XYZ file of C-alpha atoms in Angstrom:
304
model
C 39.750 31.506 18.550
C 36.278 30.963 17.918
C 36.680 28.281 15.618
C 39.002 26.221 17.598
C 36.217 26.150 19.980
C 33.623 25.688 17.880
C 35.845 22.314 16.345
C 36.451 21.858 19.829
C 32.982 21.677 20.534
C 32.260 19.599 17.782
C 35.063 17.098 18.763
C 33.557 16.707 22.166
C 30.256 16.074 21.200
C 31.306 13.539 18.555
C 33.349 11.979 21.871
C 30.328 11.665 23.500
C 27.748 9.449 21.161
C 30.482 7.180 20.524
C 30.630 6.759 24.456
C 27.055 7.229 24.687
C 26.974 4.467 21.745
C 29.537 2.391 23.367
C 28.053 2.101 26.486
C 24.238 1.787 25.141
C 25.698 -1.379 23.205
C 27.326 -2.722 26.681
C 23.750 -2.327 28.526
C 22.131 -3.776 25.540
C 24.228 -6.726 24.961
C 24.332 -7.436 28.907
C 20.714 -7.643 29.108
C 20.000 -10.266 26.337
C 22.947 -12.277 27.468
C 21.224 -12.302 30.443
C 17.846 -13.211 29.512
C 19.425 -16.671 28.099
C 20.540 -18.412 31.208
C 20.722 -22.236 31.119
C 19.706 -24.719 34.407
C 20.056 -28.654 35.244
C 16.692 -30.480 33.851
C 15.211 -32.141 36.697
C 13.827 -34.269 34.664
C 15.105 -36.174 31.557
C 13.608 -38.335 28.668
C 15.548 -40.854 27.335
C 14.031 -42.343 24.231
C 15.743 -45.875 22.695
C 15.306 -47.226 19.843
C 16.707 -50.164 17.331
C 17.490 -53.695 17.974
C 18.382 -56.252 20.127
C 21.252 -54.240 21.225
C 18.588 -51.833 22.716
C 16.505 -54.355 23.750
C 19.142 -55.851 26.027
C 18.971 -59.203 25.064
C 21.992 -61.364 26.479
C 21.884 -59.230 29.489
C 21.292 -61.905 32.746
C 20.031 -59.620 34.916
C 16.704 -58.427 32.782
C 17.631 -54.839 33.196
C 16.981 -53.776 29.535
C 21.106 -54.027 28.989
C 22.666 -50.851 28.154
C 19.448 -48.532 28.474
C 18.504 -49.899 31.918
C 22.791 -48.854 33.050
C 23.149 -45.892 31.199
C 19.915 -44.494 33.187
C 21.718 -44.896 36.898
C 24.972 -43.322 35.438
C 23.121 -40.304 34.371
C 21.172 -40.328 37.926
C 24.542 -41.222 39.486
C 26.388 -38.094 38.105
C 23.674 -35.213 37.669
C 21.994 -35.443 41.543
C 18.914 -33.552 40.608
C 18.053 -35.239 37.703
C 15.290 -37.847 37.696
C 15.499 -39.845 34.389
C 12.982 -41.673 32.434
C 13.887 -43.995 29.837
C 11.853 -45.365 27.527
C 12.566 -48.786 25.293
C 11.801 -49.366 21.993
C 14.507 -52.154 20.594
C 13.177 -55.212 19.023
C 15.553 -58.146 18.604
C 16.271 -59.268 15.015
C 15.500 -55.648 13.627
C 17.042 -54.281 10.504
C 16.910 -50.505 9.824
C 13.860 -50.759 7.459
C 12.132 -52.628 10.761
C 12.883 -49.935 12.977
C 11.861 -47.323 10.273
C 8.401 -49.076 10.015
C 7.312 -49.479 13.636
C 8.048 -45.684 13.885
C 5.325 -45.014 10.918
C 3.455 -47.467 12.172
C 3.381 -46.417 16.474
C 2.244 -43.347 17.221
C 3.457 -44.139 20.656
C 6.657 -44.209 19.389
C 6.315 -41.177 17.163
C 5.013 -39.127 20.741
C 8.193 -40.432 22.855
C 10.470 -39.262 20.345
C 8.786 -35.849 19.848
C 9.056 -35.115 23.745
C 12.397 -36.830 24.196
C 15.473 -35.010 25.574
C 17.577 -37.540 24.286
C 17.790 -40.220 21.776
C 19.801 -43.298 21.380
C 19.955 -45.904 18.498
C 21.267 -49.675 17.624
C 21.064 -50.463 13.756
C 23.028 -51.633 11.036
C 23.743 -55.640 12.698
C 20.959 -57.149 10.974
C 20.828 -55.369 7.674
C 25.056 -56.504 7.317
C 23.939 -60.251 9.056
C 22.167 -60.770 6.565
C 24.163 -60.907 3.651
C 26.939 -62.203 5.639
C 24.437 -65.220 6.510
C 23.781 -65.530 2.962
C 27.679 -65.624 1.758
C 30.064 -65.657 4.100
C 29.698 -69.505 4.762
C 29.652 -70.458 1.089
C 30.569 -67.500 -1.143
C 34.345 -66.412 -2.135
C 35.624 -63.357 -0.506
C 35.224 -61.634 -4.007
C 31.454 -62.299 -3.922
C 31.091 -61.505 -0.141
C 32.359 -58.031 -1.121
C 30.218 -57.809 -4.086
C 27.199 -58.688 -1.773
C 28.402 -55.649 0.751
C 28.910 -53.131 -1.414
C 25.735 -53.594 -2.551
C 23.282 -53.975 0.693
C 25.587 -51.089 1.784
C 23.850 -48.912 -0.783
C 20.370 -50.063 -0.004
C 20.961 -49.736 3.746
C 22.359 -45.961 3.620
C 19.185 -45.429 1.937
C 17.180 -47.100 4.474
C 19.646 -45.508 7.483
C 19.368 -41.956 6.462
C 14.956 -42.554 5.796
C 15.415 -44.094 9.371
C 16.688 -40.993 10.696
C 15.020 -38.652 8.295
C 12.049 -40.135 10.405
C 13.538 -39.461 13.498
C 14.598 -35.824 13.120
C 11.212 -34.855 11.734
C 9.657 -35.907 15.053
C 12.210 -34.252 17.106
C 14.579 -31.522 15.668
C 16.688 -30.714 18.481
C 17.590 -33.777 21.017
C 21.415 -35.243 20.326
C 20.978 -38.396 18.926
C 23.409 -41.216 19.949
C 23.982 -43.701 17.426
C 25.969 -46.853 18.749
C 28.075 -48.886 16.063
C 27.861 -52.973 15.519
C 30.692 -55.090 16.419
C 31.764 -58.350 15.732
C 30.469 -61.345 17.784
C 32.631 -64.042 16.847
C 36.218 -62.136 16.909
C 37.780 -63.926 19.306
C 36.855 -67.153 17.681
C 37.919 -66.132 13.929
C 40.005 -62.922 14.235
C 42.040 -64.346 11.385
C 38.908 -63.953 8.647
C 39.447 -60.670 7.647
C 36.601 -60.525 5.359
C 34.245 -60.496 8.088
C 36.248 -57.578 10.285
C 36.873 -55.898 7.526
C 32.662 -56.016 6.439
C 31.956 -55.016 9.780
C 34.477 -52.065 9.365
C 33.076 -50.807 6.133
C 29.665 -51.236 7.829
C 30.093 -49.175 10.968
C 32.142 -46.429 8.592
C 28.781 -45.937 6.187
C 27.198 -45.762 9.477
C 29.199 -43.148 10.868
C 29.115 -40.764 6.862
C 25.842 -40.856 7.616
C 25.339 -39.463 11.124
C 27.991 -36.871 10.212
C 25.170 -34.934 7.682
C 23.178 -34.435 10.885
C 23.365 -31.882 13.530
C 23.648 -32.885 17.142
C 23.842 -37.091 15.783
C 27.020 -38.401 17.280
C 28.280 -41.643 16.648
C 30.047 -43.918 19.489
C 32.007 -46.444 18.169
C 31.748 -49.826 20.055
C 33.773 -52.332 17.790
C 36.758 -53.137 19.244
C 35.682 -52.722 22.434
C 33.074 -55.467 22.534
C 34.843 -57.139 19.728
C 38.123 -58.286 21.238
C 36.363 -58.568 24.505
C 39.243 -58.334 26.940
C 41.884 -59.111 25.071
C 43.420 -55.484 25.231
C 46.714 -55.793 23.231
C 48.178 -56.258 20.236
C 50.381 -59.179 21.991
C 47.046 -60.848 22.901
C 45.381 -60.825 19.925
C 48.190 -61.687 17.920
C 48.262 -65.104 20.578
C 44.111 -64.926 19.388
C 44.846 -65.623 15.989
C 48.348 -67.613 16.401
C 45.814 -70.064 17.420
C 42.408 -69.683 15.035
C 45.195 -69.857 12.024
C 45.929 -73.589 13.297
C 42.027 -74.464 13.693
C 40.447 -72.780 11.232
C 43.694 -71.949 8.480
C 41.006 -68.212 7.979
C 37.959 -69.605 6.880
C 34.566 -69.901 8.767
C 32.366 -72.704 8.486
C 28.840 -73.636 9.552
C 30.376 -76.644 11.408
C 32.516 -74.432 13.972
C 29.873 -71.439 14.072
C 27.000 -73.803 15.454
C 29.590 -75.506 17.683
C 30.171 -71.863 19.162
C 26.512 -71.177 19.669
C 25.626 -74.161 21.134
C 28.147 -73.776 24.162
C 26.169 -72.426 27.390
C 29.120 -72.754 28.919
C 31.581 -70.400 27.841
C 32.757 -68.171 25.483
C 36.145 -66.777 24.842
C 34.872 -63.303 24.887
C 33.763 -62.255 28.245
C 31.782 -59.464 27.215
C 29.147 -61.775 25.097
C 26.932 -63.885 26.684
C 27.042 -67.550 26.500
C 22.711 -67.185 26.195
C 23.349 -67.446 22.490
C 27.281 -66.489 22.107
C 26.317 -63.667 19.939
C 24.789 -60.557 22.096
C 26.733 -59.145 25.171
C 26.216 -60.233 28.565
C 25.596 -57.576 31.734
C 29.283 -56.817 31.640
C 29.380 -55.876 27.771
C 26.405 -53.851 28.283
C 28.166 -52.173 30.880
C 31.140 -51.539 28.890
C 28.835 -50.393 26.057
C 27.396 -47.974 28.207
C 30.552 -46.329 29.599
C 31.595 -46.017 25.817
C 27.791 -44.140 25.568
C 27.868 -41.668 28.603
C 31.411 -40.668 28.052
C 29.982 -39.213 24.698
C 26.728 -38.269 26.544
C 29.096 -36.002 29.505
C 31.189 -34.235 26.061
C 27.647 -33.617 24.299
C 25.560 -32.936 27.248
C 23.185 -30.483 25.897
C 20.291 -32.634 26.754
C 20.732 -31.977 30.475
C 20.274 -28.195 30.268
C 17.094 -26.167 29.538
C 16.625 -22.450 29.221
C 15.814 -21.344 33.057
């Protein structure tokens, strides 16, 4: 008898530093997830940087194109939050540019370090200018040649670029917006330049992916076949470039298309140089951005 309630005893006791355990874990574990509790910023930095596409140019009402539109939608859907944005795209820009003038600025190096956010435009000029260089007199064997090649160098150039980036600012998502192609509607038969332009944004996106908190929003055939929404109407698009153009591109027809002020067949890109978007491709640009922004939207919350 005096055993069983000795093991009883024992039993009982054993019972009660697991509870005590138990419960000492549940206080514990309540009070540091407590501790982290996460608020609206009432403030936000918005730090771009790259090329013309960040710059805005093409954009008719001088509002700094996407940048200047993405800043209202943020304002717009987070009421408390005042934003700042800050604009450091250059037109003409290739990633080795934008790579320099962040050595280069401390300015530049300061906004970044203190931004909440961080969006980039590269990659247009680096491919533009091989496809400048061959796509007007090489064969489509030597235009790949020529890609393959600057895609090398730029990766290099593209991950120094955001090397740079990173070291002045470890934690802010980073939105990297892809290139397009400018002339689609006008030559949507020439594969070799869609297809460039696909290979481009692709080494664009490898890249981002070895990053944390680097997301990258593809704009291509969004600004690229403009409104032209369908299969059926782009099939009708290059029905009719096959009968002008029979899939090549020529200097002729290229300058012909820059030099109308008039009109161009994509209404997204503006007829200022037939090339960069207009207010309404900006716009459409930055709805493409802040729908990423709203599914990675760690940049509008800070530790209370």
């Amino acid at each position: 008898m005096k055993k069983q309630i000795k093991w009883l005893l024992i039993v009982m006791a054993l019972c009660l530093i697991g509870l005590g355990g138990f419960f000492g874990y549940r206080y514990y574990h309540s009070q540091t997830t407590q501790q982290v509790k996460w608020v609206q910023r009432s403030q936000v930095k918005l730090v771009a940087i790259g090329d013309s596409l960040t710059y805005g140019q093409g954009d008719e009402t001088k509002n700094g194109g996407y940048v200047g539109i993405i800043k209202n939608k943020i304002q717009n859907k987070y009421k408390k939050t005042k934003v700042t944005t800050i604009n450091y795209g250059v037109s003409g820009d290739r990633s080795d540019q934008i790579l320099a003038r962040i050595n280069k600025q401390k300015q530049i190096r300061t906004d970044l370090k203190s931004a909440n956010v961080i969006t980039v435009t590269v990659g247009g000029n680096d491919l533009m200018q091989i496809l400048e260089k061959n796509a007007l007199a090489g064969s489509e064997s030597q235009i790949k040649t020529s890609v393959n090649n600057g895609q090398k160098t730029y990766e290099k150039n593209l991950t120094k670029l955001f090397n740079a980036i990173r070291k002045e600012n470890k934690t802010a998502p980073i939105f990297v917006l892809s290139i397009y192609n400018p002339v689609y509607t006008y030559f949507p038969n020439v594969t070799i330049i869609n297809d460039s332009i696909d290979q481009w944004n692709q080494a664009t996106k490898g890249i981002t992916t070895k990053y944390s908190q680097m997301y990258f929003v593809d704009i291509n055939h969004l600004m690229s076949y403009g409104q032209y929404k369908t299969s059926e109407q782009r099939q009708k698009l290059i029905d009719n470039a096959t009968q002008t153009n029979q899939g090549k591109i020529s200097q002729t027809q290229v300058i012909k298309i820059m030099n109308n002020k008039d009109h161009n067949l994509n209404q997204y890109i503006s007829t200022e140089d037939n090339f960069h978007p207009n207010h309404s491709g900006y716009e459409q640009m930055a709805n493409k951005l802040f729908k990423s922004m709203v599914k990675h939207n760690s940049w509008e919350f800070e530790k209370e």
